[in-house]
PDB file of C-alpha atoms in Angstrom:
ATOM      1  CA  PHE A   1     168.867  71.895  87.640  1.00 77.00           C
ATOM      2  CA  ALA A   2     165.388  70.664  86.702  1.00 88.00           C
ATOM      3  CA  ILE A   3     163.812  74.073  87.300  1.00 87.00           C
ATOM      4  CA  ARG A   4     166.430  75.693  85.081  1.00 90.00           C
ATOM      5  CA  GLN A   5     165.702  73.181  82.323  1.00 93.00           C
ATOM      6  CA  ALA A   6     161.959  73.762  82.710  1.00 93.00           C
ATOM      7  CA  ALA A   7     162.487  77.529  82.405  1.00 94.00           C
ATOM      8  CA  MET A   8     164.530  77.060  79.247  1.00 94.00           C
ATOM      9  CA  ALA A   9     161.842  74.737  77.864  1.00 96.00           C
ATOM     10  CA  GLY A  10     159.123  77.364  78.256  1.00 96.00           C
ATOM     11  CA  ILE A  11     157.425  76.741  81.601  1.00 95.00           C
ATOM     12  CA  ILE A  12     157.247  80.432  82.545  1.00 96.00           C
ATOM     13  CA  PRO A  13     154.405  81.390  80.178  1.00 96.00           C
ATOM     14  CA  LEU A  14     152.525  78.258  81.272  1.00 95.00           C
ATOM     15  CA  LEU A  15     152.846  79.198  84.944  1.00 94.00           C
ATOM     16  CA  MET A  16     151.643  82.705  84.195  1.00 94.00           C
ATOM     17  CA  ARG A  17     148.693  81.340  82.267  1.00 95.00           C
ATOM     18  CA  CYS A  18     147.689  79.198  85.264  1.00 94.00           C
ATOM     19  CA  TYR A  19     147.514  82.403  87.291  1.00 90.00           C
ATOM     20  CA  HIS A  20     145.653  84.496  84.726  1.00 91.00           C
ATOM     21  CA  GLU A  21     143.120  81.763  83.932  1.00 92.00           C
ATOM     22  CA  ARG A  22     142.506  81.085  87.638  1.00 87.00           C
ATOM     23  CA  SER A  23     143.446  77.460  87.103  1.00 88.00           C
ATOM     24  CA  HIS A  24     142.984  74.930  89.888  1.00 91.00           C
ATOM     25  CA  MET A  25     146.799  74.603  89.665  1.00 92.00           C
ATOM     26  CA  LYS A  26     147.277  78.296  90.482  1.00 89.00           C
ATOM     27  CA  GLU A  27     148.866  77.778  93.905  1.00 89.00           C
ATOM     28  CA  VAL A  28     151.368  75.229  92.597  1.00 92.00           C
ATOM     29  CA  ALA A  29     152.169  77.389  89.575  1.00 91.00           C
ATOM     30  CA  LEU A  30     152.780  80.469  91.718  1.00 89.00           C
ATOM     31  CA  SER A  31     154.999  78.564  94.097  1.00 88.00           C
ATOM     32  CA  ILE A  32     157.172  77.376  91.203  1.00 90.00           C
ATOM     33  CA  ALA A  33     157.150  80.848  89.638  1.00 89.00           C
ATOM     34  CA  CYS A  34     158.429  82.360  92.886  1.00 86.00           C
ATOM     35  CA  ASP A  35     161.197  79.763  93.143  1.00 87.00           C
ATOM     36  CA  LEU A  36     162.425  80.652  89.646  1.00 89.00           C
ATOM     37  CA  ALA A  37     163.827  84.000  90.767  1.00 86.00           C
ATOM     38  CA  HIS A  38     166.273  82.261  93.103  1.00 86.00           C
ATOM     39  CA  THR A  39     167.330  79.350  90.918  1.00 88.00           C
ATOM     40  CA  SER A  40     169.971  80.642  88.511  1.00 92.00           C
ATOM     41  CA  GLU A  41     171.005  83.407  86.183  1.00 92.00           C
ATOM     42  CA  VAL A  42     169.438  81.450  83.324  1.00 93.00           C
ATOM     43  CA  THR A  43     166.037  81.344  85.004  1.00 93.00           C
ATOM     44  CA  ARG A  44     166.223  85.050  85.804  1.00 92.00           C
ATOM     45  CA  GLU A  45     166.988  85.768  82.143  1.00 94.00           C
ATOM     46  CA  GLU A  46     163.978  83.677  81.127  1.00 95.00           C
ATOM     47  CA  LEU A  47     161.817  85.547  83.623  1.00 93.00           C
ATOM     48  CA  TRP A  48     163.028  88.835  82.180  1.00 94.00           C
ATOM     49  CA  LYS A  49     162.121  87.698  78.644  1.00 95.00           C
ATOM     50  CA  HIS A  50     158.582  86.854  79.794  1.00 95.00           C
ATOM     51  CA  GLN A  51     157.952  90.043  81.817  1.00 94.00           C
ATOM     52  CA  GLY A  52     158.614  88.291  85.123  1.00 90.00           C
ATOM     53  CA  VAL A  53     159.014  91.554  87.034  1.00 88.00           C
ATOM     54  CA  ASP A  54     155.571  92.710  85.902  1.00 92.00           C
ATOM     55  CA  PHE A  55     154.183  89.332  86.922  1.00 89.00           C
ATOM     56  CA  TYR A  56     155.722  89.544  90.405  1.00 84.00           C
ATOM     57  CA  LEU A  57     154.399  93.088  90.792  1.00 85.00           C
ATOM     58  CA  LEU A  58     150.930  91.793  89.912  1.00 87.00           C
ATOM     59  CA  LEU A  59     151.286  89.169  92.644  1.00 84.00           C
ATOM     60  CA  LEU A  60     151.763  91.956  95.171  1.00 83.00           C
ATOM     61  CA  LEU A  61     148.006  92.495  94.868  1.00 84.00           C
ATOM     62  CA  GLU A  62     147.377  88.969  96.190  1.00 81.00           C
ATOM     63  CA  ASN A  63     147.385  88.936 100.003  1.00 77.00           C
ATOM     64  CA  TYR A  64     148.819  85.426 100.289  1.00 74.00           C
ATOM     65  CA  TRP A  65     151.632  86.069  97.773  1.00 73.00           C
ATOM     66  CA  GLN A  66     152.656  89.594  98.817  1.00 68.00           C
ATOM     67  CA  VAL A  67     155.674  88.620 100.895  1.00 66.00           C
ATOM     68  CA  ARG A  68     157.060  86.047  98.466  1.00 66.00           C
ATOM     69  CA  SER A  69     156.540  88.193  95.390  1.00 67.00           C
ATOM     70  CA  GLY A  70     158.036  91.202  97.163  1.00 62.00           C
ATOM     71  CA  HIS A  71     161.245  89.243  97.656  1.00 61.00           C
ATOM     72  CA  MET A  72     161.371  88.457  93.943  1.00 61.00           C
ATOM     73  CA  VAL A  73     161.229  92.079  92.848  1.00 56.00           C
TER      74      VAL A  73
END
């Protein structure tokens, strides 16, 4: 429920920014971003609005995140 509320409140662009800016919070942000795809229809709709599929495809380039991001696509 909390992840769904966070998605509706705009966390997705913030998580993506942590990745793109190579933030020290990158690993945490990516973990949350990957969990979003499995949370609810609402979170998937929010991901779609913020180009979530493109983001997950970009994660396929990261060795550590390949398996998790592959499951999201």
